[in-house]
XYZ file of C-alpha atoms in Angstrom:
405
model
C 29.300 -17.687 23.542
C 30.884 -19.576 20.643
C 31.400 -18.041 17.208
C 29.584 -19.076 14.058
C 32.757 -20.785 12.794
C 33.110 -22.812 16.035
C 29.451 -23.838 15.886
C 29.869 -25.104 12.325
C 33.068 -26.977 13.276
C 31.422 -28.614 16.303
C 28.507 -29.892 14.222
C 30.828 -31.216 11.488
C 33.100 -33.059 13.997
C 30.076 -34.483 15.803
C 28.661 -35.712 12.493
C 31.975 -37.468 11.817
C 31.658 -39.341 15.147
C 34.221 -37.418 17.193
C 33.325 -37.690 20.929
C 31.914 -34.554 22.489
C 34.566 -34.542 25.240
C 37.358 -34.601 22.647
C 35.663 -31.736 20.702
C 35.453 -29.693 23.916
C 39.107 -30.381 24.709
C 40.199 -29.463 21.172
C 38.319 -26.131 21.121
C 38.915 -25.274 24.780
C 35.242 -25.057 25.676
C 32.971 -26.961 28.029
C 31.283 -30.186 27.089
C 27.911 -28.567 27.872
C 28.555 -25.921 25.202
C 29.346 -28.685 22.696
C 26.104 -30.490 23.532
C 24.054 -27.272 23.078
C 25.729 -26.591 19.728
C 25.008 -30.112 18.467
C 21.368 -29.968 19.581
C 20.676 -26.433 18.252
C 18.725 -25.958 15.003
C 20.145 -22.506 14.217
C 23.547 -20.853 14.436
C 24.360 -18.846 17.547
C 23.056 -15.283 17.544
C 23.781 -12.558 19.996
C 20.629 -10.761 21.091
C 21.078 -7.667 23.136
C 18.417 -7.181 25.762
C 16.511 -4.023 25.025
C 16.641 -1.683 27.980
C 14.607 1.439 28.687
C 15.406 4.574 26.651
C 14.248 8.163 26.658
C 11.500 7.130 24.253
C 10.163 4.311 26.437
C 7.852 6.461 28.575
C 6.403 8.152 25.462
C 5.823 4.938 23.509
C 2.332 4.125 24.897
C 1.090 7.628 24.042
C 2.583 7.430 20.527
C 0.990 4.043 19.958
C -2.401 5.374 21.035
C -2.182 8.257 18.556
C -0.983 5.995 15.736
C -3.899 3.654 16.406
C -6.247 6.555 15.609
C -4.236 8.219 12.808
C -1.583 5.841 11.388
C -0.118 8.483 9.045
C 0.224 11.292 11.572
C 3.608 13.017 10.936
C 6.350 12.411 13.491
C 6.666 16.149 14.163
C 2.970 16.346 15.075
C 3.281 13.267 17.276
C 6.264 14.804 19.081
C 4.244 17.943 19.799
C 1.204 15.991 20.995
C 3.130 13.835 23.474
C 5.383 16.659 24.691
C 8.697 15.316 23.340
C 11.625 17.722 23.851
C 14.573 15.554 22.826
C 16.141 14.810 19.455
C 13.496 14.813 16.711
C 15.621 12.392 14.680
C 15.676 9.835 17.489
C 11.941 10.300 17.969
C 11.276 9.886 14.215
C 13.345 6.680 14.097
C 11.212 5.176 16.841
C 7.981 6.320 15.184
C 9.158 4.714 11.929
C 9.647 1.463 13.839
C 6.143 1.576 15.329
C 4.116 2.898 12.397
C 3.859 -0.358 10.328
C 2.206 -2.092 13.280
C -0.711 0.363 13.182
C -1.278 0.728 9.442
C -4.205 -1.276 8.018
C -3.218 -4.369 6.072
C -3.768 -4.212 2.294
C -3.195 -7.707 0.821
C -2.290 -7.958 -2.873
C -3.895 -10.845 -4.747
C -2.175 -12.526 -7.653
C -4.122 -11.651 -10.787
C -4.696 -14.076 -13.635
C -5.322 -12.390 -16.974
C -7.666 -14.285 -19.259
C -7.318 -14.322 -23.030
C -8.534 -11.143 -24.749
C -9.911 -9.663 -21.552
C -7.792 -6.608 -20.759
C -5.086 -4.231 -21.899
C -3.212 -1.997 -19.484
C -2.612 1.610 -20.544
C -0.011 3.995 -19.172
C 2.185 6.990 -19.964
C 5.959 6.526 -19.901
C 8.230 9.575 -19.817
C 11.629 8.642 -21.306
C 14.433 10.237 -19.251
C 15.770 12.180 -22.216
C 14.615 15.458 -23.744
C 13.510 15.379 -27.382
C 14.488 18.197 -29.770
C 11.476 20.164 -31.087
C 10.876 22.466 -34.049
C 11.835 25.690 -32.256
C 15.178 24.311 -31.063
C 14.019 23.587 -27.529
C 14.100 20.117 -25.955
C 11.307 18.655 -23.870
C 10.352 15.486 -21.985
C 7.439 14.032 -23.960
C 4.994 11.268 -22.974
C 4.916 7.859 -24.618
C 1.556 6.123 -24.611
C 1.952 2.384 -23.968
C -0.774 -0.273 -24.269
C 0.073 -3.830 -23.195
C -2.221 -6.812 -23.761
C -2.363 -8.290 -20.260
C -2.540 -11.973 -21.229
C 0.050 -12.147 -24.027
C 2.183 -9.200 -22.776
C 2.234 -7.871 -26.357
C 3.329 -4.200 -26.226
C 2.441 -1.290 -28.507
C 3.525 2.291 -27.936
C 4.249 5.669 -29.482
C 5.276 9.168 -28.405
C 2.476 11.766 -28.376
C 2.592 15.588 -28.199
C 0.609 16.151 -24.976
C -1.275 14.435 -22.160
C -4.526 16.105 -23.228
C -7.598 14.028 -23.973
C -7.484 14.642 -27.726
C -3.961 13.248 -28.077
C -4.558 10.389 -25.621
C -7.566 9.167 -27.613
C -5.758 9.591 -30.936
C -2.805 7.608 -29.625
C -5.046 4.932 -28.103
C -6.906 4.420 -31.368
C -3.649 4.143 -33.332
C -2.242 1.529 -30.929
C -5.503 -0.438 -30.839
C -5.401 -0.544 -34.628
C -1.888 -1.977 -34.351
C -3.300 -4.709 -32.106
C -5.900 -5.391 -34.783
C -8.695 -5.986 -32.268
C -10.241 -4.251 -29.251
C -9.516 -5.567 -25.720
C -12.680 -6.019 -23.694
C -11.319 -3.759 -20.939
C -8.904 -0.817 -21.056
C -7.292 -0.274 -17.652
C -6.071 3.225 -16.713
C -4.607 4.598 -13.506
C -6.486 7.896 -12.981
C -4.878 9.833 -15.839
C -6.537 13.315 -15.854
C -6.940 13.286 -19.644
C -8.953 10.035 -19.384
C -10.754 10.401 -16.073
C -10.589 10.069 -12.308
C -12.960 8.295 -9.967
C -16.425 8.441 -11.486
C -15.580 11.379 -13.769
C -14.726 10.805 -17.419
C -12.943 13.409 -19.515
C -15.008 14.863 -22.355
C -15.156 12.507 -25.324
C -13.877 9.452 -23.452
C -17.301 7.857 -22.910
C -18.141 8.210 -26.616
C -14.770 6.708 -27.553
C -15.276 3.685 -25.308
C -18.848 3.274 -26.519
C -17.786 3.270 -30.168
C -15.212 0.588 -29.402
C -17.807 -1.313 -27.290
C -15.142 -1.746 -24.606
C -15.147 -0.989 -20.877
C -12.961 1.646 -19.245
C -11.555 0.663 -15.836
C -10.149 3.479 -13.692
C -8.130 1.999 -10.858
C -8.587 3.206 -7.282
C -5.641 4.795 -5.445
C -2.896 2.494 -4.123
C -3.662 -0.397 -6.461
C -0.402 -0.849 -8.392
C -0.849 -4.610 -8.809
C -3.720 -4.159 -11.270
C -1.445 -2.241 -13.653
C 1.863 -3.885 -12.838
C 2.268 -5.501 -16.261
C 2.551 -2.228 -18.165
C 4.532 -0.465 -15.415
C 7.159 -3.210 -15.428
C 7.434 -2.727 -19.189
C 8.089 0.980 -18.637
C 11.016 0.168 -16.379
C 12.266 -2.325 -18.965
C 12.237 0.382 -21.663
C 14.590 2.528 -19.596
C 17.113 -0.262 -19.086
C 16.890 -2.008 -22.470
C 15.727 0.538 -25.059
C 17.106 3.892 -23.922
C 20.823 3.224 -23.226
C 23.124 4.531 -25.969
C 20.371 6.017 -28.145
C 19.992 9.556 -29.464
C 16.890 11.079 -31.047
C 16.691 13.992 -33.488
C 12.908 14.433 -33.299
C 9.721 12.800 -31.999
C 9.343 11.048 -35.367
C 12.860 9.630 -35.045
C 12.007 8.382 -31.539
C 8.849 6.654 -32.786
C 10.704 4.997 -35.661
C 13.373 3.592 -33.339
C 10.855 2.586 -30.655
C 8.568 0.793 -33.128
C 11.512 -1.111 -34.594
C 12.708 -2.121 -31.114
C 9.245 -3.238 -29.995
C 9.100 -5.632 -32.929
C 12.161 -7.379 -31.524
C 11.107 -7.051 -27.879
C 7.752 -8.749 -28.503
C 9.635 -11.748 -29.890
C 11.563 -12.313 -26.632
C 10.406 -14.863 -24.081
C 8.791 -13.316 -20.995
C 9.955 -15.131 -17.875
C 6.621 -14.989 -16.006
C 4.592 -16.553 -18.838
C 7.453 -18.632 -20.329
C 6.504 -17.582 -23.860
C 7.082 -14.773 -26.341
C 4.227 -12.251 -26.785
C 4.194 -12.787 -30.567
C 3.380 -16.442 -29.934
C 0.357 -15.604 -27.756
C -1.054 -12.485 -29.411
C -3.121 -14.420 -31.994
C -5.000 -16.231 -29.236
C -5.401 -12.901 -27.439
C -6.802 -11.254 -30.576
C -9.236 -14.096 -31.215
C -10.934 -13.419 -27.871
C -10.974 -9.620 -28.294
C -13.728 -7.517 -29.864
C -13.658 -6.519 -33.558
C -12.646 -3.024 -34.595
C -15.645 -0.697 -35.099
C -17.016 -0.729 -38.671
C -17.280 3.064 -38.803
C -14.393 5.569 -38.756
C -13.769 7.343 -35.475
C -13.882 11.146 -35.489
C -11.123 11.918 -33.029
C -8.582 14.641 -32.461
C -8.643 18.394 -32.180
C -11.753 20.020 -33.690
C -13.004 23.584 -33.709
C -15.174 25.836 -35.872
C -14.300 29.550 -35.975
C -14.787 32.634 -38.099
C -11.434 33.521 -39.654
C -10.273 36.885 -38.316
C -8.374 39.702 -40.022
C -5.001 38.247 -39.034
C -5.935 35.037 -40.988
C -4.508 32.619 -38.362
C -6.173 29.756 -36.510
C -4.957 28.417 -33.154
C -4.488 24.753 -32.323
C -3.405 23.965 -28.766
C -0.861 26.810 -28.313
C 0.290 27.266 -31.934
C -1.046 29.533 -34.708
C -1.301 28.405 -38.368
C -1.917 30.786 -41.311
C -4.883 30.411 -43.693
C -5.579 31.928 -47.117
C -6.602 35.576 -46.350
C -9.324 35.356 -49.020
C -11.250 33.352 -46.419
C -11.346 36.178 -43.851
C -14.804 36.462 -42.366
C -15.804 32.942 -43.377
C -16.533 30.060 -40.967
C -13.777 27.428 -41.190
C -13.357 24.025 -39.549
C -10.032 23.308 -37.828
C -9.063 19.663 -37.268
C -5.809 17.934 -36.317
C -4.458 14.513 -35.505
C -1.049 13.610 -34.078
C 0.747 14.591 -37.299
C -1.303 16.968 -39.483
C -3.416 20.130 -39.134
C -6.210 20.646 -41.683
C -8.461 23.685 -42.209
C -11.647 23.188 -44.257
C -14.203 25.544 -45.756
C -17.569 23.876 -46.455
C -15.834 20.481 -46.442
C -13.025 21.532 -48.814
C -9.436 21.547 -47.475
C -8.038 25.067 -47.852
C -4.884 24.589 -45.755
C -2.916 21.589 -44.498
C 0.256 21.758 -42.445
C 2.530 19.502 -40.435
C 1.516 19.686 -36.780
C 4.132 21.427 -34.638
C 4.895 19.821 -31.245
C 6.700 22.859 -29.833
C 4.561 25.411 -28.000
C 3.747 29.048 -28.689
C 4.885 29.029 -32.327
C 3.487 30.878 -35.352
C 3.543 28.880 -38.585
C 3.161 31.073 -41.659
C 2.845 30.155 -45.333
C 4.737 32.816 -47.411
C 2.024 32.602 -50.082
C -0.558 33.710 -47.510
C 1.554 36.755 -46.650
C 1.697 37.763 -50.338
C -2.068 37.391 -50.715
C -2.640 39.473 -47.580
C -0.372 42.250 -48.886
C -2.224 42.346 -52.230
C -5.635 42.449 -50.534
C -4.392 45.205 -48.202
C -3.236 47.365 -51.137
C -6.579 46.921 -52.878
C -8.433 47.921 -49.733
C -6.318 51.061 -49.232
C -6.843 52.399 -52.803
C -9.499 55.192 -53.104
C -12.803 54.108 -54.585
C -13.631 55.503 -58.068
C -17.061 57.100 -58.474
C -19.039 56.398 -61.657
C -20.987 59.087 -63.651
C -20.766 62.981 -63.588
C -22.967 63.394 -60.545
C -25.752 65.403 -62.393
C -28.284 62.800 -61.427
C -27.895 63.951 -57.820
C -29.258 67.533 -58.624
C -33.022 67.925 -58.494
C -35.369 70.828 -59.330
C -36.892 72.362 -56.163
C -40.249 72.672 -57.972
C -40.505 68.908 -57.719
C -40.591 69.207 -53.926
C -43.206 72.056 -54.173
C -45.474 69.861 -56.222
C -44.902 66.902 -53.887
C -46.043 68.907 -50.840
C -48.796 70.811 -52.737
C -47.209 74.273 -52.281
C -47.625 75.399 -55.912
C -51.344 74.522 -55.934
C -51.972 76.665 -52.824
C -50.368 79.749 -54.440
C -52.508 79.447 -57.561
C -55.712 79.317 -55.492
C -54.696 82.456 -53.581
């Protein structure tokens, strides 16, 4: 069999008009080989005839099992067919056969119409962010990408819980300036899975008048736009950057997104900033009423004068002990109200398990404790507590009975 180099040389010499006999004589091969090389449409390729192996007699049984259960583990297959040889050799053969028995799942090319959809996802930057207690943690970044224009908005949020996901979504939608007609999520527990919606999500979508789309399993194409952006963040935004806090991350990320949205996207041959106005024009208007989102709770303030939000405790004026107070928080602030009046407001802490105390509240608690521990002073000399026993005799008629006797 001739080599690839000989085959190429034969075809070149033949194209130049060199006789086949002279080519054969020059290369030391037969004229028949030269003729086959000239007439072939592909370079020569050595194909080794596959002979029987130790797996050959088991292959029909393995194929039958894979036809019924395509994802059956190789170890289970080996046990079912009675294989006693190398499990690695068996697994290699099963890996070769398995794709032939899996059902076909074609992926259509999706065309995104103007204003129709925005894809939502959580991106976890591969770098820990320093928190208030000195610890560092991987925090989620909520990303919303307008599917038609590829315009990206995003910000880091404290948790993956529903309250923070809705707060972040509303902030990013406000940055878009309009409401996409569909918000596409990939079964995030804080939003919903299958037919189930997390508490508060249905009301949020209804207020926006938009439709929530929860993708079925194994449907990455329907959310590929935002997921490709996540990979882009890691290669274009993250390298060489350091972050001192979540706020510092958000400042840098927002600044970078302003530049990133001005770059031409290869697949649409345009920059997102050039298409976002047309996208917005086809979207829905923002709701005319304010949205009541975030963390909310109503409790009676206990003796320790602290309220809990997520996993952190915040102090309140001890004068309010025993009163019903409303606790509310967004992504940045925690506010405690009494009958609609703000009685405490603090920066929200993103670390977990912390106690945040206002020194003024400690001083008030100490003063109230001293007042409570002081003995109570009685008023008057106490003579008004002494009563003549004759009054009781007259009340029960005892004196009148004695006089009659």
